[in-house]
Short mmCIF file of C-alpha atoms in Angstrom, two decimals:
data_model
loop_
_atom_site.label_atom_id
_atom_site.label_comp_id
_atom_site.label_asym_id
_atom_site.label_seq_id
_atom_site.Cartn_x
_atom_site.Cartn_y
_atom_site.Cartn_z
CA MET A 1 81.47 123.31 -102.91
CA GLY A 2 78.15 123.33 -104.94
CA LYS A 3 76.88 122.16 -108.42
CA PHE A 4 78.08 125.07 -109.87
CA SER A 5 81.67 125.29 -108.45
CA GLY A 6 84.82 125.50 -111.42
CA VAL A 7 82.13 127.62 -113.14
CA LEU A 8 83.04 131.08 -114.41
CA LEU A 9 79.38 132.32 -116.17
CA CYS A 10 80.83 135.74 -118.21
CA SER A 11 77.99 137.80 -119.13
CA ASP A 12 77.60 140.64 -121.57
CA PHE A 13 75.06 143.63 -119.82
CA ASP A 14 73.30 145.84 -122.77
CA GLY A 15 70.49 143.77 -124.56
CA THR A 16 71.88 140.38 -122.42
CA LEU A 17 71.18 140.74 -118.66
CA TYR A 18 69.92 144.76 -118.67
CA HIS A 19 66.84 145.73 -120.62
CA ASP A 20 64.20 148.56 -120.46
CA GLY A 21 66.62 150.35 -117.87
CA ARG A 22 66.41 147.48 -115.44
CA ILE A 23 67.72 143.37 -114.68
CA SER A 24 64.39 141.27 -113.94
CA ASP A 25 64.01 139.62 -110.60
CA ALA A 26 63.82 136.56 -112.31
CA THR A 27 67.28 137.56 -113.61
CA GLN A 28 68.83 138.39 -110.17
CA GLU A 29 67.29 135.46 -108.37
CA ALA A 30 68.68 133.00 -110.75
CA LEU A 31 72.48 134.37 -110.59
CA ARG A 32 72.04 134.99 -106.19
CA TYR A 33 71.08 130.89 -106.78
CA PHE A 34 73.91 129.94 -109.51
CA ARG A 35 76.46 132.01 -107.08
CA GLU A 36 75.31 130.37 -103.66
CA ASN A 37 76.05 126.93 -105.32
CA GLY A 38 79.66 127.72 -106.14
CA GLY A 39 79.18 129.84 -109.38
CA ARG A 40 81.70 132.89 -110.03
CA PHE A 41 79.62 135.26 -112.38
CA THR A 42 80.88 138.61 -113.83
CA LEU A 43 80.05 140.75 -116.88
CA ALA A 44 81.94 141.02 -120.05
CA THR A 45 81.34 144.33 -121.44
CA GLY A 46 82.55 147.19 -123.43
CA ARG A 47 81.75 149.48 -120.72
CA TYR A 48 83.79 150.77 -118.04
CA PRO A 49 84.12 148.73 -114.57
CA SER A 50 82.33 151.17 -112.61
CA ILE A 51 79.28 149.88 -114.57
CA LEU A 52 78.40 148.20 -111.09
CA ASP A 53 78.44 151.98 -109.34
CA ASP A 54 76.60 153.57 -112.59
CA ILE A 55 73.53 151.22 -112.22
CA ALA A 56 73.81 151.43 -108.72
CA GLU A 57 72.91 154.64 -108.71
CA ASP A 58 69.61 153.80 -110.44
CA GLY A 59 68.68 151.15 -107.96
CA ILE A 60 70.14 148.36 -109.60
CA HIS A 61 72.22 145.82 -107.62
CA LEU A 62 74.23 143.48 -109.59
CA VAL A 63 76.57 141.34 -107.70
CA CYS A 64 79.66 139.84 -109.16
CA ASN A 65 82.16 137.33 -107.17
CA ALA A 66 84.37 137.33 -110.05
CA PRO A 67 86.52 139.97 -111.60
CA LEU A 68 85.02 141.76 -114.50
CA VAL A 69 86.22 141.66 -117.74
CA ALA A 70 85.64 145.22 -118.97
CA VAL A 71 86.05 147.72 -122.14
CA ASN A 72 85.54 144.43 -124.77
CA GLY A 73 88.45 142.75 -122.61
CA ALA A 74 91.04 145.73 -122.50
CA LEU A 75 90.50 145.39 -118.74
CA VAL A 76 90.03 143.17 -115.83
CA TYR A 77 89.11 144.92 -112.83
CA ASP A 78 88.94 143.30 -109.04
CA ARG A 79 86.17 145.35 -107.42
CA ALA A 80 86.73 143.98 -104.11
CA SER A 81 90.54 145.07 -103.92
CA LYS A 82 89.61 148.01 -106.09
CA ASN A 83 92.79 146.81 -108.51
CA VAL A 84 93.01 146.55 -112.03
CA LEU A 85 94.59 143.00 -112.50
CA LEU A 86 95.13 143.56 -116.77
CA THR A 87 95.53 146.45 -119.06
CA HIS A 88 95.57 146.01 -123.06
CA THR A 89 96.01 149.82 -125.17
CA MET A 90 96.37 150.42 -128.14
CA GLU A 91 99.94 150.85 -130.02
CA GLU A 92 100.97 154.54 -130.39
CA SER A 93 101.39 153.84 -134.47
CA PHE A 94 97.51 153.56 -134.80
CA ALA A 95 97.70 157.44 -134.81
CA PRO A 96 98.24 158.28 -138.61
CA PHE A 97 95.71 155.60 -139.18
CA LEU A 98 92.88 156.29 -137.43
CA TRP A 99 93.10 159.84 -138.29
CA GLU A 100 92.73 159.19 -141.79
CA LEU A 101 89.98 156.46 -141.25
CA CYS A 102 88.02 159.25 -139.56
CA GLN A 103 88.37 161.80 -142.42
CA THR A 104 87.78 159.61 -145.49
CA VAL A 105 85.24 157.19 -144.46
CA LYS A 106 81.66 158.22 -144.69
CA GLY A 107 78.93 157.44 -142.15
CA ILE A 108 81.27 157.88 -139.22
CA GLU A 109 79.23 160.87 -137.37
CA SER A 110 81.63 161.10 -134.09
CA VAL A 111 84.47 159.27 -132.50
CA VAL A 112 85.25 158.91 -128.78
CA LEU A 113 88.21 157.70 -127.38
CA VAL A 114 88.36 155.83 -124.42
CA PRO A 115 91.44 156.25 -122.26
CA THR A 116 92.85 154.01 -119.15
CA SER A 117 92.19 156.99 -117.00
CA PRO A 118 90.00 158.52 -116.34
CA TRP A 119 86.96 156.09 -116.93
CA LEU A 120 85.33 158.89 -119.08
CA GLY A 121 85.56 158.84 -122.75
CA GLU A 122 86.26 161.63 -125.15
CA LYS A 123 83.62 162.42 -127.88
CA PHE A 124 85.05 164.60 -130.82
CA LEU A 125 83.42 164.99 -134.67
CA PRO A 126 86.04 163.61 -136.94
CA HIS A 127 87.19 166.62 -138.34
CA GLU A 128 88.05 168.15 -135.06
CA LEU A 129 90.67 165.27 -134.56
CA THR A 130 94.48 165.51 -135.43
CA GLU A 131 96.83 163.43 -136.04
CA GLU A 132 99.25 165.16 -133.27
CA TYR A 133 96.43 164.75 -130.57
CA LEU A 134 95.50 160.99 -131.49
CA THR A 135 98.88 160.15 -131.05
CA GLU A 136 99.28 162.25 -127.39
CA ARG A 137 96.23 159.75 -126.31
CA LEU A 138 97.37 156.66 -127.89
CA ARG A 139 100.84 157.83 -125.67
CA GLY A 140 98.79 158.20 -122.59
CA GLY A 141 97.18 154.96 -123.04
CA LEU A 142 93.39 154.45 -125.11
CA LEU A 143 91.73 150.97 -124.83
CA LYS A 144 89.73 151.47 -127.61
CA VAL A 145 88.38 154.13 -130.05
CA CYS A 146 84.41 153.99 -130.99
CA CYS A 147 82.97 155.51 -133.80
CA TRP A 148 79.11 156.45 -134.09
CA ILE A 149 77.73 155.56 -137.61
CA ASP A 150 74.83 156.33 -139.70
CA ARG A 151 72.73 154.03 -138.85
CA ALA A 152 70.99 153.45 -142.33
CA HIS A 153 74.53 152.15 -143.78
CA SER A 154 75.50 150.82 -141.06
CA ASP A 155 76.52 147.10 -142.89
CA GLU A 156 78.32 149.13 -145.38
CA ILE A 157 80.54 151.48 -143.12
CA VAL A 158 81.84 148.73 -140.76
CA GLU A 159 82.91 146.56 -143.50
CA ASN A 160 84.88 149.67 -144.67
CA ILE A 161 86.23 150.35 -141.74
CA ARG A 162 87.32 146.29 -141.29
CA CYS A 163 88.47 146.03 -144.33
CA ARG A 164 90.88 148.93 -144.17
CA CYS A 165 92.05 147.69 -140.52
CA GLY A 166 92.70 144.31 -141.78
CA ALA A 167 93.67 141.73 -139.12
CA GLU A 168 95.80 144.04 -136.81
CA TRP A 169 92.47 145.29 -135.68
CA ASN A 170 90.05 144.18 -134.01
CA VAL A 171 86.51 145.72 -135.37
CA ALA A 172 83.21 144.73 -134.05
CA ARG A 173 80.00 146.57 -133.23
CA SER A 174 78.28 146.77 -129.92
CA CYS A 175 74.79 147.74 -131.38
CA SER A 176 73.66 149.05 -135.08
CA ILE A 177 75.42 152.61 -134.73
CA TYR A 178 78.34 151.68 -132.57
CA CYS A 179 81.70 150.36 -134.05
CA GLU A 180 84.25 149.63 -131.95
CA ILE A 181 87.67 149.57 -132.64
CA HIS A 182 91.10 148.06 -130.27
CA GLY A 183 94.09 146.15 -130.92
CA ALA A 184 93.74 142.28 -132.44
CA SER A 185 95.57 140.84 -129.40
CA TYR A 186 92.69 141.42 -126.78
CA ASP A 187 88.98 141.07 -127.16
CA LYS A 188 86.40 139.54 -124.57
CA GLY A 189 87.08 135.83 -125.59
CA LYS A 190 90.65 135.78 -124.71
CA THR A 191 90.28 138.02 -121.32
CA ALA A 192 87.49 135.63 -120.50
CA ARG A 193 89.88 132.63 -120.92
CA TYR A 194 92.44 134.83 -119.04
CA LEU A 195 89.99 135.14 -116.13
CA ALA A 196 88.77 131.37 -115.79
CA GLY A 197 92.74 130.37 -115.71
CA LEU A 198 93.20 133.32 -113.25
CA LEU A 199 90.32 131.76 -111.20
CA GLY A 200 90.67 128.17 -111.82
CA ALA A 201 87.88 127.65 -113.57
CA ASP A 202 87.13 124.39 -115.29
CA THR A 203 84.41 124.97 -117.14
CA LEU A 204 83.89 129.19 -119.19
CA ILE A 205 80.15 129.89 -120.30
CA CYS A 206 79.85 133.04 -122.03
CA VAL A 207 76.51 134.44 -123.22
CA GLY A 208 75.59 137.49 -125.30
CA ASP A 209 73.99 139.21 -127.74
CA TYR A 210 75.73 141.32 -130.39
CA GLU A 211 79.23 141.38 -132.29
CA ASN A 212 81.59 142.33 -130.28
CA ASP A 213 80.39 139.03 -127.87
CA LEU A 214 81.23 136.94 -130.69
CA SER A 215 85.06 136.22 -129.59
CA MET A 216 83.75 134.76 -126.48
CA ILE A 217 81.43 132.87 -127.82
CA ARG A 218 83.73 131.17 -129.62
CA GLU A 219 86.27 130.99 -126.84
CA ALA A 220 83.91 129.64 -124.42
CA ASP A 221 83.51 125.93 -123.37
CA ILE A 222 79.30 126.35 -123.65
CA GLY A 223 78.84 129.94 -125.50
CA VAL A 224 75.71 131.00 -125.80
CA ALA A 225 73.32 133.35 -127.92
CA MET A 226 70.36 135.45 -126.39
CA GLY A 227 67.03 134.67 -128.18
CA ASN A 228 67.47 138.95 -129.18
CA ALA A 229 71.05 138.12 -130.55
CA VAL A 230 72.22 138.74 -134.45
CA GLU A 231 72.38 136.25 -136.35
CA VAL A 232 76.01 135.79 -136.86
CA LEU A 233 76.32 135.17 -132.84
CA LYS A 234 73.24 132.16 -132.81
CA GLN A 235 75.29 130.39 -135.30
CA ALA A 236 78.28 130.11 -133.46
CA ALA A 237 76.95 129.44 -130.15
CA ASP A 238 76.62 126.27 -128.78
CA ARG A 239 73.13 127.15 -127.46
CA VAL A 240 70.36 129.77 -127.86
CA THR A 241 68.52 131.03 -125.18
CA ALA A 242 65.55 133.30 -124.08
CA ARG A 243 65.31 136.60 -125.04
CA VAL A 244 66.26 139.08 -122.74
CA GLU A 245 62.66 140.12 -121.92
CA GLU A 246 62.00 136.23 -120.92
CA ASP A 247 65.01 136.40 -118.84
CA GLY A 248 66.87 134.33 -121.21
CA VAL A 249 69.88 133.85 -118.62
CA ALA A 250 68.06 132.83 -115.73
CA GLN A 251 66.76 130.16 -118.29
CA LEU A 252 70.43 129.06 -119.25
CA ILE A 253 71.38 128.43 -115.31
CA ARG A 254 67.91 126.97 -114.49
CA SER A 255 69.31 124.66 -117.58
CA LEU A 256 72.76 123.95 -116.58
#
């Protein structure tokens, strides 16, 4: 037992923990203190679960003592046992809609299909995709579809995509040029709450900086926006901590 027993802290990665190619020493030390005092810490990221291995190759060793929430909530991965505990995939019926979306929405520069296996996305120019290939890939299991979009018209393009998708699909940006689409039945928030229940955590704390973090900020018992977060996230959050370059996650932990 410790000060943070019963607390699950789910943090976004890019722009929240990770900035300018590093995770600061102050943030690493705060996370160590949190874990050593009973807290469970993990990432809730748009990336694959291999993120910890990827950054380790660059000399960054981030310790998570809870399963990872990955691909915007599509996966829960237990790195200790190397088991996928939960998987959500997109429906095959999405193929004709996605194909039409890619052909008709101006400003989509490329499309990345994110499969269940292997953990490696496939990138295409919109005109390279066919409805038949999309059907085949969806049948094999896609976790999400990512659209690289024109930065100058990002708001307009995302609103266009969101209006076309309606309530059936979840549409959110992870940065100004990256629009992510997946089924409405899963997101970072729903999966973080599932993980909290799985671990028997009494308190779920979520922290992030961009639009794809909105669901978990709203779902959390304590939703925290970084100081560098987009305005919509700050408005939804219970708290706003410092910017990532000012060790906002470390300051959050010290305030608990």
